[in-house]
mmCIF file of C-alpha atoms in Angstrom:
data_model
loop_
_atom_site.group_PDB
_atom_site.id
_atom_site.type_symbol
_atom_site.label_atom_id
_atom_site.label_comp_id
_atom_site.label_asym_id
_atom_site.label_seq_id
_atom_site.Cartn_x
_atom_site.Cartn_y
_atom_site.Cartn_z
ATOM 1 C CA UNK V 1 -175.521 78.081 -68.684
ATOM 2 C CA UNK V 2 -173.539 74.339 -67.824
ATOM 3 C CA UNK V 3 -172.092 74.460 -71.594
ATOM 4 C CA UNK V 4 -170.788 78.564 -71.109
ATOM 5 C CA UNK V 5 -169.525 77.060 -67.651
ATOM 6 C CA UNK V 6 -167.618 74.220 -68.751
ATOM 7 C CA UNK V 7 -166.208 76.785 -72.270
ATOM 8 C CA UNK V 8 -165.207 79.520 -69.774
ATOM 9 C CA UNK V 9 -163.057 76.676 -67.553
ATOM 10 C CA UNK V 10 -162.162 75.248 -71.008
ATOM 11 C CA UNK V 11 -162.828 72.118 -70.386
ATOM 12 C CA UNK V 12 -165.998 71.488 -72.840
ATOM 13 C CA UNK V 13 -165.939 69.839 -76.371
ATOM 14 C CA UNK V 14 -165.417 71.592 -79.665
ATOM 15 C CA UNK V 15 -168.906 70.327 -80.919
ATOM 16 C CA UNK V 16 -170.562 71.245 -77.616
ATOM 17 C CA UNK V 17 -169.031 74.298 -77.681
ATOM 18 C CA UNK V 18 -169.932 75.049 -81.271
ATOM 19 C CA UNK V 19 -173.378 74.072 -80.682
ATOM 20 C CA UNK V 20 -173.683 76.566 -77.707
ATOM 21 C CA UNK V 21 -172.457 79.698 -79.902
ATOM 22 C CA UNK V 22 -174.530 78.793 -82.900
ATOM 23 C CA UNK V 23 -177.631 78.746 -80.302
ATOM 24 C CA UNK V 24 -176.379 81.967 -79.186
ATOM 25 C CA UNK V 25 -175.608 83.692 -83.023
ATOM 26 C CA UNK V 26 -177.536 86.644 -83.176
ATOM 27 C CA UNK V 27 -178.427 87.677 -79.616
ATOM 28 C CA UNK V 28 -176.385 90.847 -77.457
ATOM 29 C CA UNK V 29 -175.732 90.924 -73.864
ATOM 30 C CA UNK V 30 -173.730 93.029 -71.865
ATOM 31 C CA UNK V 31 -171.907 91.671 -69.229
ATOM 32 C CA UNK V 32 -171.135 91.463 -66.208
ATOM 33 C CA UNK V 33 -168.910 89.527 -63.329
ATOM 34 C CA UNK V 34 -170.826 89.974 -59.407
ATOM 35 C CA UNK V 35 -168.470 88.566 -56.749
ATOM 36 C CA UNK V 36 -169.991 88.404 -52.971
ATOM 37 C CA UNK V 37 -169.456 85.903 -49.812
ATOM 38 C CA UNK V 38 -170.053 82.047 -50.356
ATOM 39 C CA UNK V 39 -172.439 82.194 -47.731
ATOM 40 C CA UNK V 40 -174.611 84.687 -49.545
ATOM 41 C CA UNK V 41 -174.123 83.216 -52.984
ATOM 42 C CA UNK V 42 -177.871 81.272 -52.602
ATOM 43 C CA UNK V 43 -179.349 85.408 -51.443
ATOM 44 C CA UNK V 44 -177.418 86.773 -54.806
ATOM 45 C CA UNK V 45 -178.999 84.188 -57.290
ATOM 46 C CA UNK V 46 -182.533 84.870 -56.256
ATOM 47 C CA UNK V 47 -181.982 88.498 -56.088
ATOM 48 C CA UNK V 48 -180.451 88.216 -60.037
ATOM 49 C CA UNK V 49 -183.545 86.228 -60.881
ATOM 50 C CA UNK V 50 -185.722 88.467 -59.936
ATOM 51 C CA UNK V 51 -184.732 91.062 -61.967
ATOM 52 C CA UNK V 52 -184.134 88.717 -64.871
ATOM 53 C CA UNK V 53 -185.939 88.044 -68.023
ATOM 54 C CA UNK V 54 -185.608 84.928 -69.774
ATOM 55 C CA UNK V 55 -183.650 85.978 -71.840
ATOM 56 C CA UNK V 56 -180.668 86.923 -69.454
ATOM 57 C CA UNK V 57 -178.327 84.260 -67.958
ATOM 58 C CA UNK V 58 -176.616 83.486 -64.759
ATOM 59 C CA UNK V 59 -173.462 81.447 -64.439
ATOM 60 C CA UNK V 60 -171.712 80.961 -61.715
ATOM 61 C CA UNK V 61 -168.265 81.101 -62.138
ATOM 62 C CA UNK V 62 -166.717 80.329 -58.697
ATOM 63 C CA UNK V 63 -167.909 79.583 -54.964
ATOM 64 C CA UNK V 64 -168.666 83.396 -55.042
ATOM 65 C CA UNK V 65 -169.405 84.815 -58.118
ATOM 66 C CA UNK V 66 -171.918 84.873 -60.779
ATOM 67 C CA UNK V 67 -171.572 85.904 -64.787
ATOM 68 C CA UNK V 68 -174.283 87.390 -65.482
ATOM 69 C CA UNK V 69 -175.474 88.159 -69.460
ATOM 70 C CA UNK V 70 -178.211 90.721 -69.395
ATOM 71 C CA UNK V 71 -180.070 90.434 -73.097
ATOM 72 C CA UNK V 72 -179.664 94.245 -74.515
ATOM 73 C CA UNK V 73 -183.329 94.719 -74.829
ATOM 74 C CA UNK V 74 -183.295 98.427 -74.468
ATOM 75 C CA UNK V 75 -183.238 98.344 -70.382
ATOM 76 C CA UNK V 76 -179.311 99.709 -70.860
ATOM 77 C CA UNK V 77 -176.865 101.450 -72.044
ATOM 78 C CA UNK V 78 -174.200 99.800 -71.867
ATOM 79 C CA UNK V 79 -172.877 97.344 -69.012
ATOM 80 C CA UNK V 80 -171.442 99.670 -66.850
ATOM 81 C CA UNK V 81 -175.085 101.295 -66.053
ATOM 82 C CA UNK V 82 -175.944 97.891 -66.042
ATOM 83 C CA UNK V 83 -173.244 97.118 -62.950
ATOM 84 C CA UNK V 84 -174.106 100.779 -61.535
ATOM 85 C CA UNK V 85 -177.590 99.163 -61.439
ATOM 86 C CA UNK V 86 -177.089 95.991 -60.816
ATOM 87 C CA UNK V 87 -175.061 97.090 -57.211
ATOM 88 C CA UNK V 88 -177.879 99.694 -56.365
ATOM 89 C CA UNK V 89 -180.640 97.471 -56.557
ATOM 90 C CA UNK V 90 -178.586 94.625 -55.214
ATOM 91 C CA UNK V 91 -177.157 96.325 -51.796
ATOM 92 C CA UNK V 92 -180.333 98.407 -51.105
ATOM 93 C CA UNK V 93 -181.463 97.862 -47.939
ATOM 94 C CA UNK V 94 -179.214 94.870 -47.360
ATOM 95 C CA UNK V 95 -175.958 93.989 -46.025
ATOM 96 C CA UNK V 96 -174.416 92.594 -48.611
ATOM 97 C CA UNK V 97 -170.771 92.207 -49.419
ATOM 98 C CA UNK V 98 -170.640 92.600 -53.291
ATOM 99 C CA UNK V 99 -168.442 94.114 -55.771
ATOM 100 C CA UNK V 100 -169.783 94.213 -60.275
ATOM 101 C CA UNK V 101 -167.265 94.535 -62.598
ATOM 102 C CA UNK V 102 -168.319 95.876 -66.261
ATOM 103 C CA UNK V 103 -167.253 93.414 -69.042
ATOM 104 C CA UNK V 104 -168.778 94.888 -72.331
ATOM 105 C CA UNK V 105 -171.161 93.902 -74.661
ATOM 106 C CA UNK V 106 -170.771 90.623 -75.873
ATOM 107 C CA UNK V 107 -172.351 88.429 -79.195
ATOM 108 C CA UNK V 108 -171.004 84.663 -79.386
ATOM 109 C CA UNK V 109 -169.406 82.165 -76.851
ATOM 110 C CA UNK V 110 -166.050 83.698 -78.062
ATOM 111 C CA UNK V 111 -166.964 87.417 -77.681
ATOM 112 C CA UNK V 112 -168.798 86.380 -74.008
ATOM 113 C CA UNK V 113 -165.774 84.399 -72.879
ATOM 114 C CA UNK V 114 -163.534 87.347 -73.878
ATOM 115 C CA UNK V 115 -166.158 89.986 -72.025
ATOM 116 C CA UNK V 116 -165.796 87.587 -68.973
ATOM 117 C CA UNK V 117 -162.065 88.413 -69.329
ATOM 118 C CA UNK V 118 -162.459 91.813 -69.092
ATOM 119 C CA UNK V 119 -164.659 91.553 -66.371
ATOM 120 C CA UNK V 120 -162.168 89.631 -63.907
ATOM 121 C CA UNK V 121 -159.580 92.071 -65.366
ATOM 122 C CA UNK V 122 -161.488 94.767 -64.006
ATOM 123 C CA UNK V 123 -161.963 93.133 -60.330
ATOM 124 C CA UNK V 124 -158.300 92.255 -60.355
ATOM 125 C CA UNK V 125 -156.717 95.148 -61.162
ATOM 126 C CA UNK V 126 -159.627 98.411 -60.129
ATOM 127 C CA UNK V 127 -160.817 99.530 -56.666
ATOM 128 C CA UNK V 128 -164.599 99.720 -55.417
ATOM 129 C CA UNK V 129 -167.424 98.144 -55.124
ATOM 130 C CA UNK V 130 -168.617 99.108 -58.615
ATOM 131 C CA UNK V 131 -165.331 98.467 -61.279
ATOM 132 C CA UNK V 132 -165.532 98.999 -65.116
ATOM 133 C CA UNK V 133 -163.020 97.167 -67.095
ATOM 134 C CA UNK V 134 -163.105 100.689 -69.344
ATOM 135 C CA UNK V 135 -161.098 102.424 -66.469
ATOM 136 C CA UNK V 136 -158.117 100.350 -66.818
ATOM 137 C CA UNK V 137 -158.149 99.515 -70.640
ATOM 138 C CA UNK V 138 -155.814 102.039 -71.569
ATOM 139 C CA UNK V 139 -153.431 100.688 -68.741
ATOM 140 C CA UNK V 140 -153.585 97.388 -69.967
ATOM 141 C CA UNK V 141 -152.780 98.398 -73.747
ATOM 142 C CA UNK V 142 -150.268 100.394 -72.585
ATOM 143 C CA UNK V 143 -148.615 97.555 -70.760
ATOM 144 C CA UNK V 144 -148.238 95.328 -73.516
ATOM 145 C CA UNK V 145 -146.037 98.003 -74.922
ATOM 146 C CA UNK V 146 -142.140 98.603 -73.978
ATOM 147 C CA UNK V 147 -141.293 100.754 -71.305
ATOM 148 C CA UNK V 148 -139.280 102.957 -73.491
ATOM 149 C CA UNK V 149 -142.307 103.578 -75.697
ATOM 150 C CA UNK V 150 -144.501 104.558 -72.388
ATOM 151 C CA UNK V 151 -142.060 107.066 -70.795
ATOM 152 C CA UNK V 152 -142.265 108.849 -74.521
ATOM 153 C CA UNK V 153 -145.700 108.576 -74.596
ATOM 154 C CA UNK V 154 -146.257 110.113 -70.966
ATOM 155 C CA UNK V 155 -143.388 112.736 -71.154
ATOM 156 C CA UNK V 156 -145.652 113.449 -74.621
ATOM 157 C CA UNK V 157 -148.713 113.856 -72.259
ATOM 158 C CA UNK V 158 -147.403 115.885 -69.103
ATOM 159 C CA UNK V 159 -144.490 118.226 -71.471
ATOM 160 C CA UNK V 160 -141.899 116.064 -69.663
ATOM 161 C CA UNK V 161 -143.010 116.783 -65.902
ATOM 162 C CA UNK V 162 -144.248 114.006 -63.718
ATOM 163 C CA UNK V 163 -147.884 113.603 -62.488
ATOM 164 C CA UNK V 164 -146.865 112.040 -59.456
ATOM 165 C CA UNK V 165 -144.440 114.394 -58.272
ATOM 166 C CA UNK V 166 -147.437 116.266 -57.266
ATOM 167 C CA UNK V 167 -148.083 115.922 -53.174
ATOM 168 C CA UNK V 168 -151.028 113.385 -52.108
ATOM 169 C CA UNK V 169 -153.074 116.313 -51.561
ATOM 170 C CA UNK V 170 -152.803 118.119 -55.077
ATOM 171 C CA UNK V 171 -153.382 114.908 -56.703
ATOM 172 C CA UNK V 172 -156.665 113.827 -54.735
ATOM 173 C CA UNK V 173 -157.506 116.974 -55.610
ATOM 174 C CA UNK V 174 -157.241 116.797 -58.821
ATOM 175 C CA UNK V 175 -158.919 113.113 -58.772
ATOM 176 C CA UNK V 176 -162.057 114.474 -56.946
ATOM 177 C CA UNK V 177 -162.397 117.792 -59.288
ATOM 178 C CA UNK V 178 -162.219 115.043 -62.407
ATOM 179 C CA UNK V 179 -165.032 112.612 -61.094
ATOM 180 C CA UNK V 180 -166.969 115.498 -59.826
ATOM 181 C CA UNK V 181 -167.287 116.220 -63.611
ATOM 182 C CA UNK V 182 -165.428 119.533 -63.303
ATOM 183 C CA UNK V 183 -167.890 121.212 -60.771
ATOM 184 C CA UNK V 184 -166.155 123.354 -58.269
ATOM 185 C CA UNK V 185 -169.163 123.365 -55.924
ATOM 186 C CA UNK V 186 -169.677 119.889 -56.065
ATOM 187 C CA UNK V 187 -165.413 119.100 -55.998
ATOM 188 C CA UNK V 188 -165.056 121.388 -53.053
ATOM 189 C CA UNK V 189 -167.663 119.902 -50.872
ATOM 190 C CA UNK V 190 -166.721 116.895 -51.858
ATOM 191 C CA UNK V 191 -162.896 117.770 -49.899
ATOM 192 C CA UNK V 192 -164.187 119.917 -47.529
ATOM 193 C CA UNK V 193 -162.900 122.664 -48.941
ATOM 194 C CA UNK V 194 -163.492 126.520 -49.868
ATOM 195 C CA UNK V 195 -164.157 127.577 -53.306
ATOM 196 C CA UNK V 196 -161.038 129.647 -53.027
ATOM 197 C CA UNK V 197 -158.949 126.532 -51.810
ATOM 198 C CA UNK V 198 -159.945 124.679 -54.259
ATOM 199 C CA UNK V 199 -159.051 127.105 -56.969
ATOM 200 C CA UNK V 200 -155.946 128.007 -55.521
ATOM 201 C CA UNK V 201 -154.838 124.120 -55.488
ATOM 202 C CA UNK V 202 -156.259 124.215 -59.382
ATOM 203 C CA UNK V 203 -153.774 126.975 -60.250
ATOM 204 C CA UNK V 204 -150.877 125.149 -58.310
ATOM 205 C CA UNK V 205 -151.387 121.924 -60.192
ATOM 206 C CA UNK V 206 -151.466 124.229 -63.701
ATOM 207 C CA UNK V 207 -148.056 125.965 -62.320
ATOM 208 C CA UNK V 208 -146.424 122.672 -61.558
ATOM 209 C CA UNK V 209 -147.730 119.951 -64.239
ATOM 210 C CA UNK V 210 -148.424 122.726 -67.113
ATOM 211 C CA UNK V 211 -152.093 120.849 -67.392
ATOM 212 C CA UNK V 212 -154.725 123.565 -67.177
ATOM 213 C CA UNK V 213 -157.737 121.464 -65.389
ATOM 214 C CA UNK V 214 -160.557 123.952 -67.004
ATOM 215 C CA UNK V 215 -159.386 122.442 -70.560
ATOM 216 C CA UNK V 216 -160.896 119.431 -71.934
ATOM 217 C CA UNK V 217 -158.191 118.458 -72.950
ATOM 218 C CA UNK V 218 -155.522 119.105 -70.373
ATOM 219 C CA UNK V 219 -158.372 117.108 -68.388
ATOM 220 C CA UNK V 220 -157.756 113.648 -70.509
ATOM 221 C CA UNK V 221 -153.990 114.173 -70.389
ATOM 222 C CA UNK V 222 -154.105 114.372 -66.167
ATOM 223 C CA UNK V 223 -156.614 111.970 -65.635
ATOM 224 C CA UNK V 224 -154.996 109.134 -68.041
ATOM 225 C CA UNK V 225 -151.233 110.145 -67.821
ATOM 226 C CA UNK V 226 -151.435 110.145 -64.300
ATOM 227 C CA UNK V 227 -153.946 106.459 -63.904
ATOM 228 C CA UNK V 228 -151.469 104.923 -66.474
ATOM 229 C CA UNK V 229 -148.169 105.594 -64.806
ATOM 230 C CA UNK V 230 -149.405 104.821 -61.841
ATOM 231 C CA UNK V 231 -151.325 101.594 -63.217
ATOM 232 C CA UNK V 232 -148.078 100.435 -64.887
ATOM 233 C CA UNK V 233 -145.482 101.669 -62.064
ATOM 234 C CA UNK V 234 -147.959 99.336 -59.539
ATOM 235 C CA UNK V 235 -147.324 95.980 -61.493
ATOM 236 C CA UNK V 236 -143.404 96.627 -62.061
ATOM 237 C CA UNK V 237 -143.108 97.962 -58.151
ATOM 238 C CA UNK V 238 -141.803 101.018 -59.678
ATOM 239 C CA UNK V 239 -142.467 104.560 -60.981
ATOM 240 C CA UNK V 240 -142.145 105.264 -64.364
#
């Protein structure tokens, strides 16, 4: 775990370096970046020990936080029910300020060092205690392209009209119905709502964005033309 250290900081030798990725050829982990409080750095570490193998690594990374490489063994997935996990197990029945960001799956110091990238992209640029670097890929592709190309791309998405001209109150709505995984029961408790509220705000939304929430795929175009303009409009301090 020194020799990942010292590669992630860039600051080991080539040889060393090679040496640690030909000791790790062949073996899988997903990943995953767990920030807390100095002070309860010490609390964290014995906590991700115990529900180690040793097979599974801990690094730390900072003052507060810890990469941890969880050998894919079966026990997952994938590393974001690893971090879902991971938090769960972690906070229960403690106070404990923590936050686990997803990274990937990961074979090779180069693929783990990448993962770890992903990771810290995911704390940087998500919300929550519990962020997946998956939730903001699309943003971050999207950024690398020019503006021009987004706009087309998004006008593509919503027929030309603007997810964000929606009030606050139409898009949480639409937010909540989305992560409740479409159920209306579940949505409208959820906002405190009635049934009929919440399917009169559906049929607003439809009547102002043209995106039918009941479709699957009206539902990819809201949920990702809306998170990438406002993803993209949040680092240039503007909307798209």
């Amino acid at each position: 775990s020194a020799g990942l250290y010292r590669i992630l900081k860039g600051v080991e030798t080539p040889a060393r370096a090679q040496s640690i990725d030909e000791m790790l050829a062949g073996r899988q982990y997903f990943v995953a970046l767990l920030i807390t409080e100095p002070q309860q750095w010490g609390e964290l570490v014995s906590l991700l020990s115990a529900l180690s193998t040793d097979d599974d690594v801990i690094i730390k990374t900072s003052m507060d936080a810890a990469l941890y490489l969880k050998s894919c063994d079966g026990s997952y997935d994938g590393s974001e029910e690893l971090a879902e996990i991971l938090y769960r197990n972690i906070t229960a029945d403690r106070n404990m300020a923590l936050i686990v960001c997803s990274g990937g799956k990961a074979s090779g110091v180069g693929a783990i060092v990448q993962a770890y990238s992903r990771a810290t992209t995911a704390w940087l640029r998500m919300t929550g205690n519990v962020r997946h670097y998956r939730d903001c890929a699309l943003a971050e592709l999207m950024k690398k392209l020019p503006a021009a190309d987004v706009r087309e791309y998004l006008s593509y998405l919503t027929d030309g009209r603007k997810i964000t001209e929606l009030s606050d109150e139409l898009i949480e709505t639409a937010r909540v119905f989305l992560d409740c995984d479409l159920q209306v029961s579940t949505a409208a408790k959820a906002l405190y709502l009635h049934r009929n509220t919440l399917s009169y705000r559906k049929q607003k939304i439809a009547a102002m964005t043209g995106i039918d929430l009941d479709d699957f795929n009206t539902q990819f175009m809201l949920k990702y033309s809306y998170m990438i303009e406002e993803y993209i409009g949040k680092q240039s301090g503007t909307k798209l």
